[in-house]
mmCIF file of C-alpha atoms in Angstrom:
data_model
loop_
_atom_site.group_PDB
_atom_site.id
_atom_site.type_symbol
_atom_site.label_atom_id
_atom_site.label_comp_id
_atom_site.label_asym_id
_atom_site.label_seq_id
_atom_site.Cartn_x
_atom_site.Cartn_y
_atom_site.Cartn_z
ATOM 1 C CA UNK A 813 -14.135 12.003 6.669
ATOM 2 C CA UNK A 814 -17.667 11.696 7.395
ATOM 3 C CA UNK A 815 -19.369 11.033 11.032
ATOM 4 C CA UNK A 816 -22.716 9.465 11.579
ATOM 5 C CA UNK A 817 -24.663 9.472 14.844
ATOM 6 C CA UNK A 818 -28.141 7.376 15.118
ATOM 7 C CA UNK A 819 -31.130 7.971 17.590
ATOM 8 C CA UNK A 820 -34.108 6.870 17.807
ATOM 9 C CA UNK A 821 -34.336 3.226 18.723
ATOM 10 C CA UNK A 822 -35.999 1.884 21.138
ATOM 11 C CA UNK A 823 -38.837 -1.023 22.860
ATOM 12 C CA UNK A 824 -42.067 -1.036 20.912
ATOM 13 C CA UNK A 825 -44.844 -3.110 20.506
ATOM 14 C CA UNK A 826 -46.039 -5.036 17.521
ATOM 15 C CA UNK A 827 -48.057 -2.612 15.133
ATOM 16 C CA UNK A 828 -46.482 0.426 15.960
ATOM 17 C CA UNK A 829 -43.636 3.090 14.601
ATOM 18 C CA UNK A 830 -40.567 4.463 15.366
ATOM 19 C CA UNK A 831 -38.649 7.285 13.648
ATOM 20 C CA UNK A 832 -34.900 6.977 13.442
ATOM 21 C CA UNK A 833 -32.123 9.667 13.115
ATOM 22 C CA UNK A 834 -28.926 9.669 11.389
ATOM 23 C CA UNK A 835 -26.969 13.307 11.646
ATOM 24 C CA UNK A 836 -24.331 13.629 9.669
ATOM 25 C CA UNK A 837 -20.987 16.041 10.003
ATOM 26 C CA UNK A 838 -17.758 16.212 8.279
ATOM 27 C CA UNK A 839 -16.590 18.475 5.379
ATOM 28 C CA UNK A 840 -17.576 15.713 2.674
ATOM 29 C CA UNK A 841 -21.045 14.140 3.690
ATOM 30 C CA UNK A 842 -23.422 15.548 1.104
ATOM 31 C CA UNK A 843 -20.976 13.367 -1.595
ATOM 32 C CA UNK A 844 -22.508 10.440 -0.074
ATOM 33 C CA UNK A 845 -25.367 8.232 -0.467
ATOM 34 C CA UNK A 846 -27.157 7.575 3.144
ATOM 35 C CA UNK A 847 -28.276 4.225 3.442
ATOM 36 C CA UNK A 848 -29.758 2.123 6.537
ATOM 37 C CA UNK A 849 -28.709 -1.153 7.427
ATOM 38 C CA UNK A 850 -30.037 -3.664 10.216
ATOM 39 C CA UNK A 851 -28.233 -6.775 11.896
ATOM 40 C CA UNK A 852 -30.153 -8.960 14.553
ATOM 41 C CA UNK A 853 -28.021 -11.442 16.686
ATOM 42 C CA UNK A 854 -26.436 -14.584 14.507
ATOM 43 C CA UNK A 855 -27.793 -12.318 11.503
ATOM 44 C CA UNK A 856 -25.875 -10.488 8.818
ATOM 45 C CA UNK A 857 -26.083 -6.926 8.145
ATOM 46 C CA UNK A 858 -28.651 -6.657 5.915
ATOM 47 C CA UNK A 859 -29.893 -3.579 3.927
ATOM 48 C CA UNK A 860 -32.886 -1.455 5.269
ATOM 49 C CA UNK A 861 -33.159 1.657 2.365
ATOM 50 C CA UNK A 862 -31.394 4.075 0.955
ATOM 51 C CA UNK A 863 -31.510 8.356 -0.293
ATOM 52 C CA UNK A 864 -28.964 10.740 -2.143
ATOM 53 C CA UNK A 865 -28.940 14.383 -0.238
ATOM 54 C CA UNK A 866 -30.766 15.407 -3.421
ATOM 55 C CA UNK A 867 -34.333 13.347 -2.151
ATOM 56 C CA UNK A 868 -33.547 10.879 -5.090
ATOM 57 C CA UNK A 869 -32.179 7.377 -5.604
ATOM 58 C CA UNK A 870 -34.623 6.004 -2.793
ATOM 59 C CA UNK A 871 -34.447 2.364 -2.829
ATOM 60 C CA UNK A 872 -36.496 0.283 0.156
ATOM 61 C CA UNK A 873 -35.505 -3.324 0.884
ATOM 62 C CA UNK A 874 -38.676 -5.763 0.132
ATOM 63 C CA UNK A 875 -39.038 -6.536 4.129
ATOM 64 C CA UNK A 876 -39.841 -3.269 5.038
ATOM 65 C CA UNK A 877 -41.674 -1.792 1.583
ATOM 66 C CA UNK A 878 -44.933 0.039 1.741
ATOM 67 C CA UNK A 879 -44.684 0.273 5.234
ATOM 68 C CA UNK A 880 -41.216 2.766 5.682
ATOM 69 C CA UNK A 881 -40.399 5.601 4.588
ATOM 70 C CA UNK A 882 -36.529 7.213 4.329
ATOM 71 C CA UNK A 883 -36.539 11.187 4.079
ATOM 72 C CA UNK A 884 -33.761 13.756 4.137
ATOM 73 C CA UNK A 885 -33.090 17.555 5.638
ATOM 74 C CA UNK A 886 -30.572 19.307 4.391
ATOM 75 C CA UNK A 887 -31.051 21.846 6.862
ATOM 76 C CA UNK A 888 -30.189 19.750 9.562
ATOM 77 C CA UNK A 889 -27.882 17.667 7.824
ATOM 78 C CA UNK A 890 -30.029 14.478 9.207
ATOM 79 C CA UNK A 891 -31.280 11.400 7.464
ATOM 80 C CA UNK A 892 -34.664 10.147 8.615
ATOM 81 C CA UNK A 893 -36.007 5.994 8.575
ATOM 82 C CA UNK A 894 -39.453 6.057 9.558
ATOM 83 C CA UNK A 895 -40.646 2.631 10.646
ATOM 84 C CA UNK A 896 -44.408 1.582 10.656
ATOM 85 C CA UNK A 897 -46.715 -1.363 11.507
ATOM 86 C CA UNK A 898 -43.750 -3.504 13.314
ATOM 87 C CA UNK A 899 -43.089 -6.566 13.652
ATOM 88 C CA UNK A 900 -40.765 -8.976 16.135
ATOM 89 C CA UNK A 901 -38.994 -9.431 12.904
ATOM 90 C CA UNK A 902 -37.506 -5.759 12.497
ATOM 91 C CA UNK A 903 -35.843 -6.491 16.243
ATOM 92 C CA UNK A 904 -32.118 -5.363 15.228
ATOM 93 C CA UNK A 905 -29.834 -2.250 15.904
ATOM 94 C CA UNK A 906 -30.035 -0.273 13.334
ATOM 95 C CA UNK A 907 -26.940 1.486 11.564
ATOM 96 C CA UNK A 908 -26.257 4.598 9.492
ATOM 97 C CA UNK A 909 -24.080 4.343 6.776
ATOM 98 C CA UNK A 910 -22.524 6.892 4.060
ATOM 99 C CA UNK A 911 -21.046 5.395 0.715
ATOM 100 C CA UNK A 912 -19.692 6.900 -2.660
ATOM 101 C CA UNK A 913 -21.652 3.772 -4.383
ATOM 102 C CA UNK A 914 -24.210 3.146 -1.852
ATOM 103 C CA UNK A 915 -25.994 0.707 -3.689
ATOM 104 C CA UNK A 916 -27.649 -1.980 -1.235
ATOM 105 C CA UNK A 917 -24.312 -3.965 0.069
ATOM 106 C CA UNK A 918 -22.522 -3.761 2.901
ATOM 107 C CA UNK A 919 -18.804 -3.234 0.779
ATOM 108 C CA UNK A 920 -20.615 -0.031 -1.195
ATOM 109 C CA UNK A 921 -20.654 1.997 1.878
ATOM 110 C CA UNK A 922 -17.423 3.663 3.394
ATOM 111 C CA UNK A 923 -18.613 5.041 7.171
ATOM 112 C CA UNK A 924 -20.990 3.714 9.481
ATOM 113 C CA UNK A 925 -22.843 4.765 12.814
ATOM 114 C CA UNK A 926 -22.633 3.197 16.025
ATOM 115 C CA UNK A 927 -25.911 1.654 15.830
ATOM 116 C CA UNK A 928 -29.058 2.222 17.499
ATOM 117 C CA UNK A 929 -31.409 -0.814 19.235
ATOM 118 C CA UNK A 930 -35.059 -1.337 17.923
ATOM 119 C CA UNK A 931 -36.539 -3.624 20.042
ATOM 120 C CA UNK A 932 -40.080 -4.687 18.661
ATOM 121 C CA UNK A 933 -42.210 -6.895 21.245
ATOM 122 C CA UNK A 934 -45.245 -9.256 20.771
#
């Protein structure tokens, strides 16, 4: 049983950054792969990046490469996405997701956040 909270969403405008949270809890979290997902309206879910607890198997989607960043602390049990030079097009909530495969599908992950809104504006 694993739970996932985001924070961190929120209005920006083009160019600029946002930092999103994902704290995890439950006995069994740190068996997981922490990945971050994205859905606008009419869209599918679509894959965002991915970390093991460890700091390894980071894996970036090509629409937000070279310009995010997806970090770990153990410490705080918290999964970081950091989000720069924005665009209209990364307008989505945002999820949180654990998975024993976590490889870049939706079906590979097992428990999932509530979501958090990024609103990027012109």
């Amino acid at each position: 049983q694993v739970q996932l909270v985001e924070s961190g969403g929120g209005l920006v405008q083009a160019g600029g950054s946002l930092r999103l949270s994902c704290a995890a809890s439950g006995r069994t979290f740190s068996r997981y792969v922490m990945g971050w997902f994205r859905q606008a309206p009419g869209k599918e879910r679509e894959f965002v990046a991915r970390i093991h607890w460890s700091g390894g198997n980071i894996q970036y989607a090509d629409s937000v490469k070279g310009r995010s960043t997806i970090s770990r602390d153990n410490a705080k049990n918290t999964v970081y996405l950091q989000m720069n030079s924005l665009n209209p097009t990364d307008t989505a909530v945002y999820y949180c997701a654990a998975g024993a495969m976590g490889r870049t599908t939706v079906a590979t992950y097992d428990y999932w956040g509530q979501g958090t809104q990024v609103t990027v504006s012109a």
